[in-house]
PDB file of C-alpha atoms in Angstrom:
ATOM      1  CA  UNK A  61     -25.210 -17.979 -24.736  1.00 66.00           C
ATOM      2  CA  UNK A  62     -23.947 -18.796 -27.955  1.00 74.00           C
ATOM      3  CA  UNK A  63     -21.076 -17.705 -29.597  1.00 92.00           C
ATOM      4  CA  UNK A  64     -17.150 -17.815 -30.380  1.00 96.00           C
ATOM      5  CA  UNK A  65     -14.523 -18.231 -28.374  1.00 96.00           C
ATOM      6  CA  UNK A  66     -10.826 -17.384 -28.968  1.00 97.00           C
ATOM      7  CA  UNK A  67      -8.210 -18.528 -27.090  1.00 96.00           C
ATOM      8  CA  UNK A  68      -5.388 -17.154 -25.895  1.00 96.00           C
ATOM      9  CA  UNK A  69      -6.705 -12.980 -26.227  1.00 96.00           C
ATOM     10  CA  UNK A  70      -2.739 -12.169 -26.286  1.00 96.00           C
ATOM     11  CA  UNK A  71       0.114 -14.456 -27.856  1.00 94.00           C
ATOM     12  CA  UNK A  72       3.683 -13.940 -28.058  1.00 92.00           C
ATOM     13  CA  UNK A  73       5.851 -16.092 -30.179  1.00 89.00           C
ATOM     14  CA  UNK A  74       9.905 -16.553 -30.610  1.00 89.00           C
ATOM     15  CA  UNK A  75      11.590 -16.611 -33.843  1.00 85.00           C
ATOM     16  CA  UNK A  76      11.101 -20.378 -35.209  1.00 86.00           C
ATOM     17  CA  UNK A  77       8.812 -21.255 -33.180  1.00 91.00           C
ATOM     18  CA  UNK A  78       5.189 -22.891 -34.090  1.00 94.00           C
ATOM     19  CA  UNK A  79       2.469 -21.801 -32.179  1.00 95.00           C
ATOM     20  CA  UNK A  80      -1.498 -22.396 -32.441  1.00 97.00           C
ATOM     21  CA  UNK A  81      -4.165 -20.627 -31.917  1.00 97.00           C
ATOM     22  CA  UNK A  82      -7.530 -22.048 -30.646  1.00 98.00           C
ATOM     23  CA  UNK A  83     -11.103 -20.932 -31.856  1.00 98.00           C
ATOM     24  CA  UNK A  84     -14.060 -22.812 -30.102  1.00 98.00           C
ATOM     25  CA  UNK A  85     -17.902 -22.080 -31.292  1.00 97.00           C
ATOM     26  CA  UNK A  86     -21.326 -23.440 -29.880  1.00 95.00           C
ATOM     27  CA  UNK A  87     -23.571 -21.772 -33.026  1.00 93.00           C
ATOM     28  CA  UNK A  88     -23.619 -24.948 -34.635  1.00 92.00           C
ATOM     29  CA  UNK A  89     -22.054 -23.264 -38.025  1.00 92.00           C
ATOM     30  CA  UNK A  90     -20.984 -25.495 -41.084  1.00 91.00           C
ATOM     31  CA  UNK A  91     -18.872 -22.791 -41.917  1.00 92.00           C
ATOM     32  CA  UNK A  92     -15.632 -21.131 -39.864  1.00 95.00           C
ATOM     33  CA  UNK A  93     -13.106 -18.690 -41.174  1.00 95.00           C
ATOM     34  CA  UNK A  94      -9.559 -17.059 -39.940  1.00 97.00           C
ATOM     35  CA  UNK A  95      -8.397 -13.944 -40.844  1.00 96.00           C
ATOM     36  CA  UNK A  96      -5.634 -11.782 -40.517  1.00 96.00           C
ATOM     37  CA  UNK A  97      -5.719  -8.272 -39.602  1.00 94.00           C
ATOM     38  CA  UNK A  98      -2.997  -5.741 -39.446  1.00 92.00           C
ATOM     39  CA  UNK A  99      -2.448  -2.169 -38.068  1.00 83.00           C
ATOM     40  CA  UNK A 100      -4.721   0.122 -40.756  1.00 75.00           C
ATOM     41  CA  UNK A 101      -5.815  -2.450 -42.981  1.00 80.00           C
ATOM     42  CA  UNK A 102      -8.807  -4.778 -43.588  1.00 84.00           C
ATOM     43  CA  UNK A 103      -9.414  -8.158 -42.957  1.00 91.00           C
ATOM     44  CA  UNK A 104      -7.401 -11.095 -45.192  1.00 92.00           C
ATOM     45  CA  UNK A 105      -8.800 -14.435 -44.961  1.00 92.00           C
ATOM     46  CA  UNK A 106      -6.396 -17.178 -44.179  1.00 96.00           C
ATOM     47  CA  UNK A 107      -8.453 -20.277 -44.430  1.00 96.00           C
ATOM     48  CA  UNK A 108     -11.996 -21.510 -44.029  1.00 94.00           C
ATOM     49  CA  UNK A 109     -13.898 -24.586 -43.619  1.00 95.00           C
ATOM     50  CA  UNK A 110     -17.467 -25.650 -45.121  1.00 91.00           C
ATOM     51  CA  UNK A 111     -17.637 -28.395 -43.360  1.00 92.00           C
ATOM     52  CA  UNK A 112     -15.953 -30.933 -40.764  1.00 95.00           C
ATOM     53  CA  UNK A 113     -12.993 -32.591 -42.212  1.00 95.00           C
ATOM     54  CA  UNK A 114     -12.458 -30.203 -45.041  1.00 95.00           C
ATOM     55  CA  UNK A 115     -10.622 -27.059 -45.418  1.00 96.00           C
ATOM     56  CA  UNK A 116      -9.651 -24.349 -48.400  1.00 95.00           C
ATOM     57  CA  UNK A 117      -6.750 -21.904 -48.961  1.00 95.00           C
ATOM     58  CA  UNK A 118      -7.752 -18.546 -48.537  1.00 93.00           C
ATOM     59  CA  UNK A 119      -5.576 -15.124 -50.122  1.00 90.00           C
ATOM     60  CA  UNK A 120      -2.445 -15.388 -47.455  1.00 95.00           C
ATOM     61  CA  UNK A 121      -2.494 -19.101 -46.334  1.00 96.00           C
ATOM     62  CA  UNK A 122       1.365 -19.333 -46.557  1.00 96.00           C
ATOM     63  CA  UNK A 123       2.921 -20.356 -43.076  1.00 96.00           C
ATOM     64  CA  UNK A 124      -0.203 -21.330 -41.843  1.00 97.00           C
ATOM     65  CA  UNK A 125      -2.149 -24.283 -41.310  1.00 97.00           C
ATOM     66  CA  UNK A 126      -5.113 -25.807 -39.979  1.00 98.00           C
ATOM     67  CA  UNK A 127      -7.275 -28.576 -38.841  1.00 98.00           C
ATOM     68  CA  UNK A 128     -11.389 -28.778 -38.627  1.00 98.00           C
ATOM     69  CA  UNK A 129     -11.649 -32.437 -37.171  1.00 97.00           C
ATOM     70  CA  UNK A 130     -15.018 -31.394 -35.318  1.00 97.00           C
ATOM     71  CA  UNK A 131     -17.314 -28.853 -35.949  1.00 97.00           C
ATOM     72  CA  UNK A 132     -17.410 -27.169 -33.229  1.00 97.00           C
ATOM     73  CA  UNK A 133     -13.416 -26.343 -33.190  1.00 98.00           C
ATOM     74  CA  UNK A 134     -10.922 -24.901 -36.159  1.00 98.00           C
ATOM     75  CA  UNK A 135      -7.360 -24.257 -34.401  1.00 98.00           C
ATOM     76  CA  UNK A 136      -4.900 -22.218 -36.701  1.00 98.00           C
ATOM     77  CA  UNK A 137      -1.536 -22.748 -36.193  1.00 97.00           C
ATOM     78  CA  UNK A 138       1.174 -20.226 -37.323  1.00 96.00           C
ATOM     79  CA  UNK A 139       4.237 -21.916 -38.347  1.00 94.00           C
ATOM     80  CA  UNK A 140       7.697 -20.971 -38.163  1.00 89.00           C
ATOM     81  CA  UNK A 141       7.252 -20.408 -42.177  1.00 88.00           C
ATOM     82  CA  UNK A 142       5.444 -17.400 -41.492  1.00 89.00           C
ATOM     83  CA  UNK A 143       8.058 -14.568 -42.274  1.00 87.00           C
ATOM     84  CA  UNK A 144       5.968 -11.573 -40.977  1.00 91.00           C
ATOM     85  CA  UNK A 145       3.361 -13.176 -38.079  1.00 93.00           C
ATOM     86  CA  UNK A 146       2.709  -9.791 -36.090  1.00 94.00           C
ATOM     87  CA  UNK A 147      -1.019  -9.301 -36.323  1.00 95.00           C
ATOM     88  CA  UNK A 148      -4.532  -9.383 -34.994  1.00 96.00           C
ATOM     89  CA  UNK A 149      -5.831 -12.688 -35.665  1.00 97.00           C
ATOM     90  CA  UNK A 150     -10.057 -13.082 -36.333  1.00 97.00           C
ATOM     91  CA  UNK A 151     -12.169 -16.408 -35.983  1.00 97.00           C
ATOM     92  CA  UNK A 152     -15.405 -16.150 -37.235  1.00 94.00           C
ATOM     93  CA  UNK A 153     -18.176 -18.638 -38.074  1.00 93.00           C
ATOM     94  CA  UNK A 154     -21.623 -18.648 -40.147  1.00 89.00           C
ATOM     95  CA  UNK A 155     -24.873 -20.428 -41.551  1.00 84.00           C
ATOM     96  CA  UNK A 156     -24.669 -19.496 -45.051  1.00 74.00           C
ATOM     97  CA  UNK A 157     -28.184 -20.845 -44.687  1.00 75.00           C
ATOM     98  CA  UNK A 158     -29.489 -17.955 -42.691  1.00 73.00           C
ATOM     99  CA  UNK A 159     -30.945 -14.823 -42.824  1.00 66.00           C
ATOM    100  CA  UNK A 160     -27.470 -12.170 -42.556  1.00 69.00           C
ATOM    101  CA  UNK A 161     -25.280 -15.669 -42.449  1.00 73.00           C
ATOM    102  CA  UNK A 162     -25.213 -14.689 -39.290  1.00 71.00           C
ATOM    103  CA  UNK A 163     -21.838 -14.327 -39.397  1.00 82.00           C
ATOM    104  CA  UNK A 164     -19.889 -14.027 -35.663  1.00 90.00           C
ATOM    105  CA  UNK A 165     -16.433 -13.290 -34.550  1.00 94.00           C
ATOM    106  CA  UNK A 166     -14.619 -14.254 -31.812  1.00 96.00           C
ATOM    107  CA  UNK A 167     -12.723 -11.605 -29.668  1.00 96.00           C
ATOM    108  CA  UNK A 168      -9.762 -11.995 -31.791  1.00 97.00           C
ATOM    109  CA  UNK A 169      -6.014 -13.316 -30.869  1.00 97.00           C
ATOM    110  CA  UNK A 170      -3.733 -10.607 -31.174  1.00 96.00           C
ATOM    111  CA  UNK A 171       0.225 -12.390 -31.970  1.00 95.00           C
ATOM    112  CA  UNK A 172       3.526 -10.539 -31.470  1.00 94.00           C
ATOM    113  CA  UNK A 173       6.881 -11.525 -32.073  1.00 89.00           C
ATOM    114  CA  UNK A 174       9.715 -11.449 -30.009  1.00 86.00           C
TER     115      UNK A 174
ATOM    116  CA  UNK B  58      -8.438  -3.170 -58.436  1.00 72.00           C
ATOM    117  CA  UNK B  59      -9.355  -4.672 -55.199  1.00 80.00           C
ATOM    118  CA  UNK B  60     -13.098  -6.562 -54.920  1.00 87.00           C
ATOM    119  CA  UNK B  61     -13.986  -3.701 -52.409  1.00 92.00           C
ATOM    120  CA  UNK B  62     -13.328  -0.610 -51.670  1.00 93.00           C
ATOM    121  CA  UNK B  63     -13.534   2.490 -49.216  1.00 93.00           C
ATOM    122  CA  UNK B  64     -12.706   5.626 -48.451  1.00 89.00           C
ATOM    123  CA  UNK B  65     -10.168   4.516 -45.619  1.00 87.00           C
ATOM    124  CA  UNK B  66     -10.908   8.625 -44.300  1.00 89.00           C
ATOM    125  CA  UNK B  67     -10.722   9.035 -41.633  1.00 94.00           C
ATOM    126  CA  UNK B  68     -14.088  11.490 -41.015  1.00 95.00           C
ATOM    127  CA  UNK B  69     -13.414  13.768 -38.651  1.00 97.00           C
ATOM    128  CA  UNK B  70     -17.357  15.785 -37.580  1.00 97.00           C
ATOM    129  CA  UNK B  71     -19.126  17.295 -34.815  1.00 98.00           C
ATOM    130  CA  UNK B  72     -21.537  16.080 -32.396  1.00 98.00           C
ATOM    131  CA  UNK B  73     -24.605  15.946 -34.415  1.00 98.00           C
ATOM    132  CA  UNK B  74     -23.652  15.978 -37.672  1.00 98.00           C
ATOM    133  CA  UNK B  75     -24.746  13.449 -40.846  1.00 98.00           C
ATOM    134  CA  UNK B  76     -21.714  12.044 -42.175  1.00 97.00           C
ATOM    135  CA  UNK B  77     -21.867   9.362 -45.560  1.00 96.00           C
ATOM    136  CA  UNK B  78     -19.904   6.592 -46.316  1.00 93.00           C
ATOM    137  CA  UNK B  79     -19.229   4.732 -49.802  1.00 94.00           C
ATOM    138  CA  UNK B  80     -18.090   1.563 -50.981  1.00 95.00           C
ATOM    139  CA  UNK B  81     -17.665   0.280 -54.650  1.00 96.00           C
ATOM    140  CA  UNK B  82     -17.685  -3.752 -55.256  1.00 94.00           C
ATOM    141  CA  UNK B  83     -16.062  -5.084 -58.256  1.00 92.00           C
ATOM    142  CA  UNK B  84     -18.386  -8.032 -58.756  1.00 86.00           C
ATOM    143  CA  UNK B  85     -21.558  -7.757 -60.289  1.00 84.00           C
ATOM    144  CA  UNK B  86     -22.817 -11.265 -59.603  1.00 83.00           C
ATOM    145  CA  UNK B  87     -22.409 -10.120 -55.633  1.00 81.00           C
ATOM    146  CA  UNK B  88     -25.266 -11.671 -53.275  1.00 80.00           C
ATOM    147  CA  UNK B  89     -25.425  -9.617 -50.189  1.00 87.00           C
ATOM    148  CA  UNK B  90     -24.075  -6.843 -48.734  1.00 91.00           C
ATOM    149  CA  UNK B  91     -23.318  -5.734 -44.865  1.00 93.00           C
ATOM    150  CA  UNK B  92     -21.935  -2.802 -42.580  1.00 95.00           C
ATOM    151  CA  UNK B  93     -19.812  -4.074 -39.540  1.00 95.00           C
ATOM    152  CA  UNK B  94     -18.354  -1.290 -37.271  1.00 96.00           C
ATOM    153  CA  UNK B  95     -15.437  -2.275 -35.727  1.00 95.00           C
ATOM    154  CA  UNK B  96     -13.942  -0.987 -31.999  1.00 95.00           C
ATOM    155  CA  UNK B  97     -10.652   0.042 -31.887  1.00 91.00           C
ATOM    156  CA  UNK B  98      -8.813  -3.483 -30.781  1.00 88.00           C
ATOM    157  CA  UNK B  99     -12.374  -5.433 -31.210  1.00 93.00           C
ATOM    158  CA  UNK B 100     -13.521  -7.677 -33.264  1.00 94.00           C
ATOM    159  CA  UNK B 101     -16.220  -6.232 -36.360  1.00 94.00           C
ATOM    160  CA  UNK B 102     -19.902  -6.757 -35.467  1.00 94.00           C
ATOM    161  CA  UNK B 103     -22.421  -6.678 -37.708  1.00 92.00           C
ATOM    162  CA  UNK B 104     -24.272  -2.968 -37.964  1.00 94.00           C
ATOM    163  CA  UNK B 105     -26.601  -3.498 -40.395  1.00 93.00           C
ATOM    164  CA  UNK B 106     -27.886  -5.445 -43.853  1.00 90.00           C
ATOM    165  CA  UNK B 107     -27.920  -3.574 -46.949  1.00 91.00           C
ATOM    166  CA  UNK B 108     -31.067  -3.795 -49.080  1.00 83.00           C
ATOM    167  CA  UNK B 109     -31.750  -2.742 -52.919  1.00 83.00           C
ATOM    168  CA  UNK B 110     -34.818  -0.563 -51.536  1.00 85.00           C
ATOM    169  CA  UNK B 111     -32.481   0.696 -49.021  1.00 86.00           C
ATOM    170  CA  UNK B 112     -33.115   0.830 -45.172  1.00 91.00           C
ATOM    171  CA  UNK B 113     -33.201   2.461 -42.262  1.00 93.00           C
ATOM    172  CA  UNK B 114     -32.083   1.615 -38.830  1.00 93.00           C
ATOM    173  CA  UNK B 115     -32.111   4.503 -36.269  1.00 96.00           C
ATOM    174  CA  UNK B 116     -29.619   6.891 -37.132  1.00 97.00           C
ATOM    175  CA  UNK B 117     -28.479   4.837 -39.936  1.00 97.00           C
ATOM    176  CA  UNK B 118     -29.680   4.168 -43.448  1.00 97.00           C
ATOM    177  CA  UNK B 119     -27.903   2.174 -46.236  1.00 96.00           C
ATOM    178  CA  UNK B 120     -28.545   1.930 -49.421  1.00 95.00           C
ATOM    179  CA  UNK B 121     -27.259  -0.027 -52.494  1.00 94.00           C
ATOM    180  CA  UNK B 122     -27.407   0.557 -56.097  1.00 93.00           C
ATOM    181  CA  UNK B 123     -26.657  -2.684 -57.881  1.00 91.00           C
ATOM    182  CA  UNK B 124     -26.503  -0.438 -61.372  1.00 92.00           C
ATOM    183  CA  UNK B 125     -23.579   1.431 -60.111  1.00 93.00           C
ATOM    184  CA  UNK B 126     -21.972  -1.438 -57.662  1.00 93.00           C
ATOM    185  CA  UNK B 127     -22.251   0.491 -54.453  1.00 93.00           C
ATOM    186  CA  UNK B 128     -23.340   0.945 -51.210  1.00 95.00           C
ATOM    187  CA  UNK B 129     -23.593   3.384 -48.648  1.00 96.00           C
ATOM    188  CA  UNK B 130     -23.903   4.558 -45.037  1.00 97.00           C
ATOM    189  CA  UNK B 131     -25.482   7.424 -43.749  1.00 97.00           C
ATOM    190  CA  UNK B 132     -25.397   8.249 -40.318  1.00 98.00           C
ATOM    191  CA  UNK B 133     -27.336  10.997 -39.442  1.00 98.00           C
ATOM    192  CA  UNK B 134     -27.193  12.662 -36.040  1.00 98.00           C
ATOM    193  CA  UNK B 135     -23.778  11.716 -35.295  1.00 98.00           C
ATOM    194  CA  UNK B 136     -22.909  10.498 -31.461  1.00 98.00           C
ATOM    195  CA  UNK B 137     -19.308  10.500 -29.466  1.00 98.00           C
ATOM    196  CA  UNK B 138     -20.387   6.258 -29.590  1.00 97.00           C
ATOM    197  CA  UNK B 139     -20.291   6.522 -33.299  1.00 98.00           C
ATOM    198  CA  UNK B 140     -16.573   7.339 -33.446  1.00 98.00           C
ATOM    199  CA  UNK B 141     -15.430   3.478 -34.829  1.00 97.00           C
ATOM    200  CA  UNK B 142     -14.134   2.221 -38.205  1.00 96.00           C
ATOM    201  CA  UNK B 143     -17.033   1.077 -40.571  1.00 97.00           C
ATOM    202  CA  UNK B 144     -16.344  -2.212 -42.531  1.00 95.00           C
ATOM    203  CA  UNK B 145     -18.333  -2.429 -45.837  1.00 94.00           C
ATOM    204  CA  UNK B 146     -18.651  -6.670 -46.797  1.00 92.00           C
ATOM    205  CA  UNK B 147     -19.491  -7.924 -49.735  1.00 91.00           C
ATOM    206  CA  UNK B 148     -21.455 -11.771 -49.910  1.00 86.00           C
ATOM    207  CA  UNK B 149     -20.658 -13.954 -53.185  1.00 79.00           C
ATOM    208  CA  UNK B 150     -20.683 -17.534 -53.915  1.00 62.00           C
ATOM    209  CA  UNK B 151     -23.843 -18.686 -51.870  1.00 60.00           C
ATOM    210  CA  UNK B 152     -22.426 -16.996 -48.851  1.00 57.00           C
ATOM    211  CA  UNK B 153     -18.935 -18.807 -48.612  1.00 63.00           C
ATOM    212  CA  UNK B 154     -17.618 -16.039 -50.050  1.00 74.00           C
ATOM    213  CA  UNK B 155     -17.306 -13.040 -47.474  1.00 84.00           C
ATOM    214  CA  UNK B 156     -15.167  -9.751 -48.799  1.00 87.00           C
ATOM    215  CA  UNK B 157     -14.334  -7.105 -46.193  1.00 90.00           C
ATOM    216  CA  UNK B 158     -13.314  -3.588 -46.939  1.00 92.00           C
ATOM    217  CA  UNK B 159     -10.635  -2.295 -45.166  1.00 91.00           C
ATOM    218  CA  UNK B 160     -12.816  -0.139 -43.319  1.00 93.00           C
ATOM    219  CA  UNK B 161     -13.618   3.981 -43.206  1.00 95.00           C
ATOM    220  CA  UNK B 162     -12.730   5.438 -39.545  1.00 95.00           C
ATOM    221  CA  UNK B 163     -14.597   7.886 -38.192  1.00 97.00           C
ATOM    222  CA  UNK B 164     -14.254  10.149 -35.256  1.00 97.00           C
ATOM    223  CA  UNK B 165     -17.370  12.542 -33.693  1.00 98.00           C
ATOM    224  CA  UNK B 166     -16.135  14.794 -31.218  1.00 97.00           C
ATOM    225  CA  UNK B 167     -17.842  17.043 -28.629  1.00 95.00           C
TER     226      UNK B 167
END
């Protein structure tokens, strides 16, 4: 079955340290997305890609950084930049070319500091 | 003023009850619009498309009035499996450009 896959489901990180988070989908989208979601609030996007080999800045992109060298993969990686990096961390993909976008999310990466 | 917004609630009804949710957008050249209900700890799935003649799904209409730049969610009905927090999302920019709400929670209880 298609879908999204996010990798690992829980994530703990030490002060300093970089760590990356993977997000894997077999939907054949042109477009993937990351977002950051925190206790009580909504969804902020953190980047997204249109297409392979090309990314844009979304609202809170500080400390964080990613790649989109295939399509089928966009890996975010929370750097050590990242004052505040305890969240609940959303891949999603979609086909602004069809009906509802059909917009997907994976099952989410939840981070915590230690 | 934030692109979208919701009543954050949270609705607390009974078994059985109809129970309405709105959502204001900020952007009148907005595209599409879509309910997600979201799990606690889950990711949001997508509930249902929102339509300018309004429509119906079940339990669930929604309905959007482009004069007044909101939607809404009515649930009528209401079941235990309701109880979730409802994400109103707002579609600009040839669909690159997605805008959640921060979501209305609602609990049914027995």
């Amino acid at each position: 079955d298609g879908g999204i896959t996010q990798s690992p489901k829980y994530l703990f990180r030490k002060e300093g340290q970089n760590v990356t988070l993977s997000c894997e989908q077999n939907l054949n989208h042109d477009a993937m997305y990351w977002y950051r979601q925190d206790p009580g609030q909504g969804l902020r996007l953190i980047y997204y890609s249109q297409i392979v080999n090309d990314f844009q800045k979304g609202d809170i992109a500080e400390g964080y950084s990613v790649s989109r060298e295939k399509k089928e993969s966009f890996p975010l990686t929370v750097t050590s930049a990242q004052k505040n990096p305890t969240a609940f961390y959303l891949c999603a993909s979609s086909n602004p070319m069809a009906a509802n976008y059909g917009y997907t999310f994976g099952s989410g990466t939840r981070l915590t500091v230690v | 003023r934030k692109e979208v917004e919701q009543d954050p609630g949270p609705f607390n009804v009974p078994e059985g009850a109809t129970v309405a949710f709105n959502c204001t957008y900020s952007n009148s050249a907005s595209q599409s619009f879509f309910w997600y209900r979201q799990d606690c700890r889950k990711e949001p799935k997508l509930l249902m498309s929102v339509y300018s003649s309004g429509n119906e799904d079940g339990r669930f209409t929604a309905q959007l009035n482009r004069a007044s730049q909101y939607i809404s969610l009515l649930i009528r009905d209401s079941k235990l499996s309701d109880s979730a927090t409802y994400l109103c999302v707002v579609v600009n920019t040839g669909g690159f450009k997605t805008i959640f709400g921060a979501g209305t929670r609602l609990f049914v209880k027995a």
